[in-house]
Amino acid sequence: MLAGFAFEGFIISAIFVHMVPLTVAIGLGSAGVFIASLLGPSQVASRLINKTRLAVSATAALTLGLAMLLINAPSLIGATAFAIIFGFGSGMMSIVGGTLPLELFGRTGYGQHMGWITAARQCSSAFAPFGLTFMMHGIGVFPALWINVAIGFCAIAAFAGVAIIHHRAAI
């Protein structure tokens, strides 16, 4: 679970910090500001869905959104779909971050579990903007973003593993 939150934190932080320069770099020009403006409303919309088993779906939305941006670049429609789906995944993760540990571990030790999760997420989030900048300058924008898609698949796998273990323990 810590790995899933760390991977998810990396992706969100890296993309949010570099949103406008990334959209310019993939050929969208000043439309990048419009694309970035769609993230907030998408995050709010996703928070209307309040269920505890959304970690896999949320990380899949982050990964799918980013892949859509790359596959469709420099399409404004593809970038719009990216912003909506990525923002939706980011918003769902704000719910998952508090509800998944509570569902898995209960109230006993909740603060301690949240401390570890927050530490993992914050460490990866703090490194992410630097890491993405380094990758973009070293290997190019598109390869760097595809690496972020791969990190997204790692997050999906981590949360899927948690879901499988939790399901087996409940049987």
Phi, psi and omega in degrees: 000320178300318179298316179302314179292325178293316178297314180298317179297322178298310183299310183298312183295316181298315183287315182298320181293324185257014189308302185293313177299325179295316181294327175292318183294333179267007172102013181269351178058221184289350176296345178301327178294318176299314181300314179298326181290344179280343184295314182300307178300326178293322177297316180297315181300321182291334181286351175286342177265109185243084176233157186270348183252055184250001186300315180294316180297319182294314180290329175294321178296318178300312183293314179298317179301313180295319178297322178297321178300314183290318182292324186261001183300138001261040182290128177295323179295316177298320179292324177295315177300318176305309185298320181291312182291316180296316177298321177299314178297319179297317179296319178297323180295332177294331176280314183300322182303328179262330185272326182298311178299323179295318179294319184282321189247347183077189183283334181291121180076012183303315180300318180294316178297318179296325177299314179295317180296314180297320179298315180297315182294316182292322178297313180291324178294324179291324181281332190304310181300318177296315181299316180291320177300313179301314180294317182298319180283332182276319185237354180105161185295309184296312177299322179296319179290326176295327175297322176295325174298318178298320176297323176299318177296326175296319178295316178301314180298318180297313180289327175296321176298318177299316181297318179296313179298316180295319179296316180294324180291331181282341182281000000 
